[in-house]
Structure formats: structure tokens, C-alpha cells
CSV table of C-alpha atoms and ligand atoms in Angstrom, one decimal:
chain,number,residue,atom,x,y,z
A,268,UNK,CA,108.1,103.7,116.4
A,269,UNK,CA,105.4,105.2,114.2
A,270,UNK,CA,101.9,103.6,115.1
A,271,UNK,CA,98.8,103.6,113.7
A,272,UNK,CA,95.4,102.9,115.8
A,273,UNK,CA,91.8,103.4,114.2
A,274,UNK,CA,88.8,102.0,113.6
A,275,UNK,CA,84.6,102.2,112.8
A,276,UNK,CA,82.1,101.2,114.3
A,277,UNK,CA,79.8,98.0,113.4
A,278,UNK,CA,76.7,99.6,113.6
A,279,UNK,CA,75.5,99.5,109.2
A,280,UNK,CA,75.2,101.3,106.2
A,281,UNK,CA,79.2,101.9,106.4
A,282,UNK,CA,79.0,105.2,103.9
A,283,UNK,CA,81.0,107.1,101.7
A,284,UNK,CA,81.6,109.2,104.5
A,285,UNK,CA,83.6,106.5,106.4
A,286,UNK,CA,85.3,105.6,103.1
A,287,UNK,CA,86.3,109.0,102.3
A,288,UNK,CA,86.7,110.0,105.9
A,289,UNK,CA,88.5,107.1,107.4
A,290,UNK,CA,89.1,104.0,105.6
A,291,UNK,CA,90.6,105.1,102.2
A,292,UNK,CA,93.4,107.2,103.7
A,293,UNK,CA,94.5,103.6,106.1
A,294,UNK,CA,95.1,101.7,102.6
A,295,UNK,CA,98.0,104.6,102.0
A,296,UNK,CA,99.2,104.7,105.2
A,297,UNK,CA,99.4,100.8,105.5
A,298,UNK,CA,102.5,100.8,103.9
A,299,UNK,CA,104.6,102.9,105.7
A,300,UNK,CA,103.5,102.6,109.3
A,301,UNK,CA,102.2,99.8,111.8
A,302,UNK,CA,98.9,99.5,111.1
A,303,UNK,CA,96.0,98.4,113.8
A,304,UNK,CA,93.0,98.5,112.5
A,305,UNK,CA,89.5,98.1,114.8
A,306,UNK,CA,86.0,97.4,114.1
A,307,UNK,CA,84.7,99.4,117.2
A,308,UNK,CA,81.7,97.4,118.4
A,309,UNK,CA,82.0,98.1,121.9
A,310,UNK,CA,81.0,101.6,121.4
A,311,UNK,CA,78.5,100.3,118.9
A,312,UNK,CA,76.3,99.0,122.0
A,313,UNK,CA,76.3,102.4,123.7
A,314,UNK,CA,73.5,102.8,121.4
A,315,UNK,CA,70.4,100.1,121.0
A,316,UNK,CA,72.1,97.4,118.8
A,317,UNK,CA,70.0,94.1,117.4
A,318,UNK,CA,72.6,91.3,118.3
A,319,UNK,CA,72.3,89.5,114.9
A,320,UNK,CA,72.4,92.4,112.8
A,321,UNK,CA,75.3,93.9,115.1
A,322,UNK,CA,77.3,90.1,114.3
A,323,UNK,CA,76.3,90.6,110.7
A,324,UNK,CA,78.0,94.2,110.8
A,325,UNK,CA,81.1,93.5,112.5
A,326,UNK,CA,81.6,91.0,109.7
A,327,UNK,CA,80.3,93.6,106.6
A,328,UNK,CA,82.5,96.5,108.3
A,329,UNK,CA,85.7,94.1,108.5
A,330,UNK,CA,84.9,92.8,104.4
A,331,UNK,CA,84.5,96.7,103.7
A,332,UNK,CA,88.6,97.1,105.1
A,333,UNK,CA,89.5,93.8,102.8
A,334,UNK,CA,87.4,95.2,99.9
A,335,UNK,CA,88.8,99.0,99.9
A,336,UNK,CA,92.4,97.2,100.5
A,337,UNK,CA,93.6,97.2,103.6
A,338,UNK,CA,95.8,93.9,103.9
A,339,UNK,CA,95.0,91.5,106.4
A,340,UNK,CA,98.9,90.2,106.5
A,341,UNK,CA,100.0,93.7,107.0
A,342,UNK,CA,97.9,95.4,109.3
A,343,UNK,CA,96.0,94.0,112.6
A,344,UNK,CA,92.2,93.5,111.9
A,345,UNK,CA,90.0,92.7,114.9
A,346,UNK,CA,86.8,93.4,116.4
A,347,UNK,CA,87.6,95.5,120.0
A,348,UNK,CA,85.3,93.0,122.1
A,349,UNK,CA,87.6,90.3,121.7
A,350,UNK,CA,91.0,92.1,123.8
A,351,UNK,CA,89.4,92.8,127.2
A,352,UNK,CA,91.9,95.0,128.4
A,353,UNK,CA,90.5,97.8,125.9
A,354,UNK,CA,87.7,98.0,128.8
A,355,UNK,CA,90.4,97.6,131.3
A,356,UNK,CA,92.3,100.7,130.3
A,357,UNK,CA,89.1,102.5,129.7
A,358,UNK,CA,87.9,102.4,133.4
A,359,UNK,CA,91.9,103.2,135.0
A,360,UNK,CA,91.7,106.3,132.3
A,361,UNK,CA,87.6,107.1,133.5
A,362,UNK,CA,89.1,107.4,136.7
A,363,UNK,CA,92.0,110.1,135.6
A,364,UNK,CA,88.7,112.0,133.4
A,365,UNK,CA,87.4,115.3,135.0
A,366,UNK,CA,83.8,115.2,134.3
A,367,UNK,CA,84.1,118.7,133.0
A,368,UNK,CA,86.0,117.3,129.8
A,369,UNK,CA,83.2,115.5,129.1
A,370,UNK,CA,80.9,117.8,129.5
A,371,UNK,CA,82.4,119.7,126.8
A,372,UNK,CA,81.5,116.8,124.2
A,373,UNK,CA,79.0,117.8,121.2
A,374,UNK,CA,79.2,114.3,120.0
A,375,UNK,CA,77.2,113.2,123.0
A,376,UNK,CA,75.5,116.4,123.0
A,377,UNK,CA,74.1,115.3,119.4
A,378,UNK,CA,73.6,111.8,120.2
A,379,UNK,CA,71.6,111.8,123.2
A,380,UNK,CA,69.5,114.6,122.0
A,381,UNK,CA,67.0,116.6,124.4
A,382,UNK,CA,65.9,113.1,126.8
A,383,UNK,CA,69.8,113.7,128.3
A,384,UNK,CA,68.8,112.3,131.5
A,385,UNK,CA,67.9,109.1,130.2
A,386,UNK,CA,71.1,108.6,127.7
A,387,UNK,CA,73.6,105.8,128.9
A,388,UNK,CA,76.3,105.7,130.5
A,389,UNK,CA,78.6,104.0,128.0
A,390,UNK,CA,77.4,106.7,125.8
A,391,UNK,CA,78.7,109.3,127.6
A,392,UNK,CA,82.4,107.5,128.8
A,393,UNK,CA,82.8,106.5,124.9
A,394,UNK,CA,85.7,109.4,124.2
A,395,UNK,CA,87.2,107.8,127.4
A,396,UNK,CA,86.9,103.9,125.6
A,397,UNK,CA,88.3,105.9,122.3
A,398,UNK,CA,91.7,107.0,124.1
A,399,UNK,CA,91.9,104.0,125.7
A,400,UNK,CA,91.3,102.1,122.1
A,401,UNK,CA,94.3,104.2,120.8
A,402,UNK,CA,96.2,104.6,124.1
A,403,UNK,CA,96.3,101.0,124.6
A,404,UNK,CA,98.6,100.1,121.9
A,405,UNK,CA,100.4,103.8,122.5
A,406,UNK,CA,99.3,104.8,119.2
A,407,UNK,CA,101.5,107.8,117.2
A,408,UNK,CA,99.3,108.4,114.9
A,409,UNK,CA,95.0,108.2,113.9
A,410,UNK,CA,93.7,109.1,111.3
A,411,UNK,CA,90.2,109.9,111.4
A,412,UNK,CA,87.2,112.0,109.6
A,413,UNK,CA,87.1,115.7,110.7
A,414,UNK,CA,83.8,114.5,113.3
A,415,UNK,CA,86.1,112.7,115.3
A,416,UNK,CA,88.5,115.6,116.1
A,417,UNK,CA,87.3,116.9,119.8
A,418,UNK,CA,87.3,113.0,120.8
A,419,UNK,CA,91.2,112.8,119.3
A,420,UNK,CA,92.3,115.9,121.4
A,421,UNK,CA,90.2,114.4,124.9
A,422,UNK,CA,92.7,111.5,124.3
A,423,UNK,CA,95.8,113.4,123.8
A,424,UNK,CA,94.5,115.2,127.6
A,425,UNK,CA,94.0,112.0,129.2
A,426,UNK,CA,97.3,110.6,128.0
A,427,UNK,CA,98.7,114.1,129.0
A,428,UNK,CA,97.1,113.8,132.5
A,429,UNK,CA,97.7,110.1,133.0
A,430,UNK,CA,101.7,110.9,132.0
A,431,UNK,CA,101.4,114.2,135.1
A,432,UNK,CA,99.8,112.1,137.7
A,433,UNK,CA,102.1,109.3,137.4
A,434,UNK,CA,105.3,111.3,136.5
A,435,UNK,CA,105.9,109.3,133.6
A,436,UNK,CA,105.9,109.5,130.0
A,437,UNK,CA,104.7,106.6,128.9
A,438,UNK,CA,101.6,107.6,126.5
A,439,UNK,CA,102.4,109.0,123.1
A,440,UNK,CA,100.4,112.2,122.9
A,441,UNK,CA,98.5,111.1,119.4
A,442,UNK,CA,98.2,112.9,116.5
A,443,UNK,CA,95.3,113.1,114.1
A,444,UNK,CA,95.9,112.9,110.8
A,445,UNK,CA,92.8,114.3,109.3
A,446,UNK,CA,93.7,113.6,105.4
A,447,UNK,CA,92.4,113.7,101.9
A,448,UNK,CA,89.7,116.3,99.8
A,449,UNK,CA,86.6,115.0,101.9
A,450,UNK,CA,87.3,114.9,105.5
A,451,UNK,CA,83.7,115.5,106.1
A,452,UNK,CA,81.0,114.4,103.3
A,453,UNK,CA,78.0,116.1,103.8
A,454,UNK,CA,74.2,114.0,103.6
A,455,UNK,CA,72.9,114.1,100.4
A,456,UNK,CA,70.0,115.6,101.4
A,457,UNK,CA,71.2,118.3,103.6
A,458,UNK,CA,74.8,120.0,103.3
A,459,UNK,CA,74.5,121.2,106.5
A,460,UNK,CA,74.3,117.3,108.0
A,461,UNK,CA,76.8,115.0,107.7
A,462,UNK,CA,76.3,112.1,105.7
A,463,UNK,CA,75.5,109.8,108.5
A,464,UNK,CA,74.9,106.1,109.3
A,465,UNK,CA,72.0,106.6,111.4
A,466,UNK,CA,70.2,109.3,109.2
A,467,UNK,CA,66.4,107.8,109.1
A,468,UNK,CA,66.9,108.4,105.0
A,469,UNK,CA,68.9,106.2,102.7
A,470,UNK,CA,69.1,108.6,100.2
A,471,UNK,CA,70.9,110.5,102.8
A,472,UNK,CA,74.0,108.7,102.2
A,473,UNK,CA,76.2,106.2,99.4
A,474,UNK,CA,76.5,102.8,101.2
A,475,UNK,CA,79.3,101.2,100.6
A,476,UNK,CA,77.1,98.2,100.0
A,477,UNK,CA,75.3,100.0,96.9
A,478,UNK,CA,75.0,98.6,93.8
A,479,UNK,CA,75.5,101.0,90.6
A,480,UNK,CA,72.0,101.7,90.1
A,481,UNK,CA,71.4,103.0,93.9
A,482,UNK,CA,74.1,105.1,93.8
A,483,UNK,CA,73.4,106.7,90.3
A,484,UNK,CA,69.6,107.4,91.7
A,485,UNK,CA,71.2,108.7,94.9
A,486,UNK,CA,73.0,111.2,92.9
A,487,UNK,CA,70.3,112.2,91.0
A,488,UNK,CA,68.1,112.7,93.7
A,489,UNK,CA,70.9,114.3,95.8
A,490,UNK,CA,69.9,118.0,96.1
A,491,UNK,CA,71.7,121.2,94.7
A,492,UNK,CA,70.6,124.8,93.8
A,493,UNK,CA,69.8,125.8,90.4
A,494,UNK,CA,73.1,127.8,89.9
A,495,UNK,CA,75.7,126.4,87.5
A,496,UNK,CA,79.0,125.1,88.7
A,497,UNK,CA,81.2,128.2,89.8
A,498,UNK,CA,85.2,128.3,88.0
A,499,UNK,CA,86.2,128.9,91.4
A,500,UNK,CA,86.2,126.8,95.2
A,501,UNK,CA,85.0,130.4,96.4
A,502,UNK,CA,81.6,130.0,94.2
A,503,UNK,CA,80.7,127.4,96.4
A,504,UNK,CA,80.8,129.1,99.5
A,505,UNK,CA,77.0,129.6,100.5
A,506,UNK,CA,76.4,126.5,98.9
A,507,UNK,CA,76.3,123.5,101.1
A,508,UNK,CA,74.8,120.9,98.6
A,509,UNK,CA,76.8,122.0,95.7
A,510,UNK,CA,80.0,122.2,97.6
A,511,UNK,CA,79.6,118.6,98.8
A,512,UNK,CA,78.8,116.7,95.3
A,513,UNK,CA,82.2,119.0,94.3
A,514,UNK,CA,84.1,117.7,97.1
A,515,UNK,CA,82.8,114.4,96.8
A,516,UNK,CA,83.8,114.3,93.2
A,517,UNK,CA,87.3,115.7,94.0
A,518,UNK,CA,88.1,113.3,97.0
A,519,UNK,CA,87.0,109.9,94.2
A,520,UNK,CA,88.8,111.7,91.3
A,521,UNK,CA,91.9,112.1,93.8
A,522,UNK,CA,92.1,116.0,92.6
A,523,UNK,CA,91.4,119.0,94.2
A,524,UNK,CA,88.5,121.2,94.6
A,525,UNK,CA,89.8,124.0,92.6
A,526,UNK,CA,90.5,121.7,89.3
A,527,UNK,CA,87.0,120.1,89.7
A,528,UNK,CA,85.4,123.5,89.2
A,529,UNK,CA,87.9,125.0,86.4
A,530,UNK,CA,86.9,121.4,84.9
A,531,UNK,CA,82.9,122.2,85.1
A,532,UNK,CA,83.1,126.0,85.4
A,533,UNK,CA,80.0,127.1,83.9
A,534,UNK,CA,78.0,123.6,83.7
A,535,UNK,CA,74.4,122.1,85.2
A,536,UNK,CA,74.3,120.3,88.0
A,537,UNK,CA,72.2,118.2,86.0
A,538,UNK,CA,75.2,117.1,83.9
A,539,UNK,CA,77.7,117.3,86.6
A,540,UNK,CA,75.7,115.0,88.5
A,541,UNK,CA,75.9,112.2,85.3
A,542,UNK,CA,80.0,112.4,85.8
A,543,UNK,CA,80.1,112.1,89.0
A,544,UNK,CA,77.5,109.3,89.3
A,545,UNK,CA,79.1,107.6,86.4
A,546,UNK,CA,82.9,108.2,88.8
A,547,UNK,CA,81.1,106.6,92.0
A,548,UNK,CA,80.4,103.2,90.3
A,549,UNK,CA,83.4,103.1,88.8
A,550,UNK,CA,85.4,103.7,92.3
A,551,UNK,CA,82.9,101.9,94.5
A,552,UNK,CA,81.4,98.9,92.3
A,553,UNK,CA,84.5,97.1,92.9
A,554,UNK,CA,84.5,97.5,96.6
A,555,UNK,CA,80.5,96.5,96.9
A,556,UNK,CA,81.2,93.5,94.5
A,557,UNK,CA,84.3,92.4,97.1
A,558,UNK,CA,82.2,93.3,100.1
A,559,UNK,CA,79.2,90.7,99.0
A,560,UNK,CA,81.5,88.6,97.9
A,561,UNK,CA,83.9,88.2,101.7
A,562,UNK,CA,80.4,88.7,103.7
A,563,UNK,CA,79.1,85.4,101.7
A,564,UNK,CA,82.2,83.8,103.3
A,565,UNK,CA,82.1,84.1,106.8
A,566,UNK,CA,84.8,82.3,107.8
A,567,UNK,CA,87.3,83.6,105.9
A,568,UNK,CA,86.2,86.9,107.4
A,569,UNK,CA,86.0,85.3,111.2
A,570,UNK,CA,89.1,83.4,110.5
A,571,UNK,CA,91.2,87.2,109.9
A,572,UNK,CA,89.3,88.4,113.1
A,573,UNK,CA,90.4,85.7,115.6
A,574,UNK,CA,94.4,86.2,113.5
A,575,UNK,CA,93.8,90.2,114.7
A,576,UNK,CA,92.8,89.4,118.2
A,577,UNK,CA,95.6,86.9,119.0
A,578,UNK,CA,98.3,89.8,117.6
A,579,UNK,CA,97.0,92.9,118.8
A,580,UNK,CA,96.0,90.8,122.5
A,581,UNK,CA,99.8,90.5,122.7
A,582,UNK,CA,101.0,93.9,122.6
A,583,UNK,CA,97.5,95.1,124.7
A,584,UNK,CA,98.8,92.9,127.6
A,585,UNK,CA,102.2,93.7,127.3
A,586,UNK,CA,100.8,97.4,127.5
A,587,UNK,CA,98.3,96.7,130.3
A,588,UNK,CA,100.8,94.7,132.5
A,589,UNK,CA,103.2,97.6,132.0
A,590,UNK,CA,100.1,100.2,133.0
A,591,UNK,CA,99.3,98.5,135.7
A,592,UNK,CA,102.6,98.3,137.2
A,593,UNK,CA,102.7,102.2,136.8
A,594,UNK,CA,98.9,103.0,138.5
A,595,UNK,CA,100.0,100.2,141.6
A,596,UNK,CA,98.0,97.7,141.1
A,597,UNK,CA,99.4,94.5,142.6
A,598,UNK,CA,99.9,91.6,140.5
A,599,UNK,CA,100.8,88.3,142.2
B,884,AQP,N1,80.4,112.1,107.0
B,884,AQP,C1,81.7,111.8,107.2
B,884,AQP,N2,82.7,112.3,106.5
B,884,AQP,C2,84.0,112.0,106.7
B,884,AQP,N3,84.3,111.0,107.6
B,884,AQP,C3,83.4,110.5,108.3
B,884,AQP,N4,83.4,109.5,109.3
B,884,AQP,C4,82.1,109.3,109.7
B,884,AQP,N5,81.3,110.0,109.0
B,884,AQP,C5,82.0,110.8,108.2
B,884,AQP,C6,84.6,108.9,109.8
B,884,AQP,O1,84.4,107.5,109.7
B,884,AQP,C7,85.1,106.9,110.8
B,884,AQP,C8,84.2,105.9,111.5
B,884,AQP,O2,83.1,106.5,112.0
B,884,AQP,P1,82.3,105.8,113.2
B,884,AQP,O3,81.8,104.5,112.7
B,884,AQP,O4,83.1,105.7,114.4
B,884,AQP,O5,81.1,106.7,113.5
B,884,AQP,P2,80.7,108.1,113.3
B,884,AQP,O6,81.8,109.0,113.2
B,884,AQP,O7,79.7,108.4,114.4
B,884,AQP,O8,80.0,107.9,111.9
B,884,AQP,P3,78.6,107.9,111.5
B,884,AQP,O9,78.5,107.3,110.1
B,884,AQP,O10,78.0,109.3,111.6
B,884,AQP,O11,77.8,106.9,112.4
B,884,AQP,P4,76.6,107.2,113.3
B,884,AQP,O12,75.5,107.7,112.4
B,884,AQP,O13,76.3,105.9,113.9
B,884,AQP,O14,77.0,108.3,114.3
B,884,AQP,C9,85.6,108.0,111.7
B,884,AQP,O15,87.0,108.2,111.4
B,884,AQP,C10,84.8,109.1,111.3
B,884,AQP,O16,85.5,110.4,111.5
């Protein structure tokens, strides 16, 4: 069976990026696979997170699936704190982890920045919580923004090394389905960043929370290079800014690169930037309007949280009860 395991973390300003990225290509792939969908906060907290604001995000993230249209009956929605064996799983697989895969990580590399010695622990074992996230419910299938690609193929090697050691193939080696025209937006600020939930600057990024006149000053503020649009994708190369806004535009317009500039071969950025401003509200009004509108409900939103958490708990301690048969340890 085809299975589907992904999710975000709760930690605000859900972007474009993550839309693009991540949570626009679920809604397609709802309908033809078994869908578990997870708002990630456990690996929120291997970074500082305020506890009120990290409750209020694990609610806005889970309205931002609803809103973009990912069905609650359909798929399983639920924060990752709530099935304890994710962290289970996560310390059997740590335990399988050569250090030396780890040490290969840029994501940490990036995140804990020069003061290395004094990063977390968590933060440093979170590619080893991700397999065990997707592992857990033996995932086919995850589809995730290009960032996320080094931490997909650590899990496919711990589910490889787990499957050697026991002489058993009982993981699914996942595969990443990296999909759609933007499977990296770049910050609107610098096309050589991506566009980022932690970037100090708001004008960094399209919230998904944005009303229309935010985004259309985003856009207008986003910068470019004084060159006109090229006819072709290969115009862009050299040009970071440039080639995001096109991508960007391509990915909402659900076309590809090379029709967006045969479409404004030869035209200012200045007026590109009024079409594609004018295409962002159109696409993501709707979802900001729905995402204000489920996170002023909160127990509608709770209420589809504790329905995931009861449904995916079942198949996590099937799974677990099954793993722990396999690694020996003695339930009586
Ligand atoms: N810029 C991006 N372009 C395309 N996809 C992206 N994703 C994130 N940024 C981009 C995808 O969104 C999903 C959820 O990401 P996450 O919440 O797990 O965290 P992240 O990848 O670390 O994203 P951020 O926004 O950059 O958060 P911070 O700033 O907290 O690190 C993933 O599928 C990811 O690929």
C-alpha cells in the first residue's frame, strides 16, 4: 500500500515556501494515496519556542492544511506530540544512527551556526525524529520541499540499516517526491536565501497569513535587477531574484517557467511584478481569509487534532508493538 507521511513544523509565519514547497502538492496527492499529515512540533522545540505562541501555531499551521484543502475526513491531521511512540521509535532508530551520518547534515550545520558547541541535542537527532516520523507509519512516499532532501535520504539509510541489522524487511525505503515549479522559493530579499520562516525580515517572505495589501507591498519591494524579463528560462540564469519572482509566478499560475517568460519576454520587472502581485492575492486571499476564519474557532481545529491523534495512534502502536517485537524488547 501506497502511503503518504509529511508534515511542518508549528514554529510561525507558515510561507509561501511551505505552500509551494510542501503543502500544495498534499491536496493532489490526497486523493490517490493514504494521506498522514503532521504538524511537526516536537522538532519545533529543538529550537527556543514561547509555549503560547507555539499552541497558537500548531493551531494556525493545522487551519493553513484546512484552508489550502487538505480534507480532514480524508487524510490524518494531528500534531506529532500527541502519539508518543514517534519519540519511542526515534531513540531505537538513534541507537541504529552512526554519528558520522549526522555529521554530514548542513541543516544543522546552518541552524546551529558558529556557537556549535552550545546547540541542543534535539537539534542535532532531529533527522533521526524525521525518519522515525515517516518510518513509524512505514511511509511509501513524502513529499517535501527540495531543503528537506539530505534529511529524506538519512531516513531511507536508517530504515536500510535498521532492515540489515535485524535481517528483516520491514521499513519501506521512502521516496521523496520533490514536485511542482517551485520546490525551493527563494527570500524575497535575497535569491540566494531561501525564503524562510525564521528570516529576521518579513519582507523576506509571503505569509500565508498576509492580507492582499502585504503581499502586493512585499512584491513590490521584493528585489530584482534592472534587466527586462528574458524570452527564455536560460536568461535567468545569473539572476537569483529574477528567477525566483518567475518561478514563483509559474508554480501559482500552475505553468512552467519557460511559458512565463515567452509570456513577459521583453517586459519590466516593474510591470511583471503588478501581475504577479495581482496572481498572489487572487491564489492566497482565499487561504488567509479561511485561515483567520478556522484559527477564530479553536475547537473545531482542536476537535480535528484529537480525530488525527486517535487514528494515526492506532496504526503507530500497531507499528511500534510490531518494532519492538523485532529489536527484543520484552513485552509482558
Ligand atoms: N523556501 C522553501 N521553498 C520550498 N519548500 C520549502 N519548505 C520550507 N521552506 C521552503 C518546505 O516546507 C515544508 C515544511 O518545512 P518545515 O516547517 O519543516 O521547516 P523548514 O524546512 O526548516 O522551513 P523554514 O520555513 O525554513 O523554517 P525555519 O526558518 O524554521 O527553518 C518542508 O517540506 C520543506 O521542505
Amino acid at each position: 500500500m501506497n502511503r503518504i507521511f509529511s508534515g511542518v513544523q508549528p514554529t510561525g509565519n507558515l510561507h509561501l515556501g511551505n505552500y509551494l514547497g510542501a503543502i500544495r502538492n498534499w491536496v493532489t496527492l490526497q486523493e490517490d494515496f493514504e494521506c498522514i499529515f503532521c504538524i511537526v512540533d516536537l522538532h519545533a522545540i529543538t529550537l527556543p519556542q514561547n509555549p503560547e505562541e507555539l499552541h497558537a501555531h500548531t493551531r494556525e499551521v493545522t487551519a493553513a492544511y484546512i484552508a489550502a484543502g487538505i480534507d480532514p475526513e480524508k487524510c490524518i491531521i494531528f500534531n506529532q506530540s500527541t502519539v508518543p511512540e514517534h519519540s519511542e521509535l526515534a531513540w531505537m532508530l538513534a541507537c541504529i544512527t552512526p554519528l558520522g551520518w549526522l555529521n554530514r547534515m548542513t541543516q544543522f550545520k546552518e541552524k546551529a551556526g558558529k556557537h556549535r558547541e552550545n546547540a541542543g541535542l534535539g537539534l542535532y537527532a532531529y533527522p533521526v525524529l524525521m525518519a522515525a516520523d515517516i518510518l513509524l507509519y512505514r511511509a511509501t512516499h513524502v513529499p517535501v520541499g527540495d531543503d528537506q532532501k539530505q534529511h529524506l535520504e538519512l531516513s531511507r539509510d536508517i530504515a536500510g540499516a535498521f532492515n540489515r541489522q535485524y535481517g528483516i524487511d520491514y521499513f519501506p525505503l521512502p521516496e521523496p517526491q520533490i514536485l511542482g515549479a517551485a520546490t525551493r522559493v527563494m527570500s524575497l530579499r535575497d535569491g540566494a536565501s531561501k525564503m524562510s520562516k525564521s528570516d529576521g525580515s518579513d519582507y523576506s517572505r509571503l505569509n500565508l497569513t498576509d492580507d492582499d495589501d502585504a503581499i502586493a507591498l512585499k512584491i513590490r519591494k521584493a528585489r530584482t535587477d534592472a534587466d527586462p524579463l528574458p524570452g527564455t528560462s536560460a536568461g535567468l540564469e545569473g539572476r537569483d531574484e529574477a528567477a525566483n519572482l518567475v518561478g514563483i509566478y509559474a508554480a501559482l499560475s500552475e505553468t512552467s517557467v519557460e511559458e512565463v517568460c515567452r509570456q513577459f519576454a521583453g517586459k519590466m520587472f516593474s510591470q511583471f511584478k503588478n501581475e504577479l502581485s495581482d496572481l498572489a492575492v487572487e491564489r492566497m486571499g482565499p487561504i488567509a481569509r479561511k485561515i483567520r476564519e478556522l484559527t477564530a474557532e479553536t475547537g473545531h481545529v482542536d476537535g480535528i487534532l484529537r480525530n488525527g491523534a486517535e487514528r494515526a495512534g492506532v496504526i503507530a502502536k500497531r507499528h511500534l508493538g510490531e518494532i519492538r517485537d523485532i529489536v527484543g524488547l520484552l513485552r509482558t
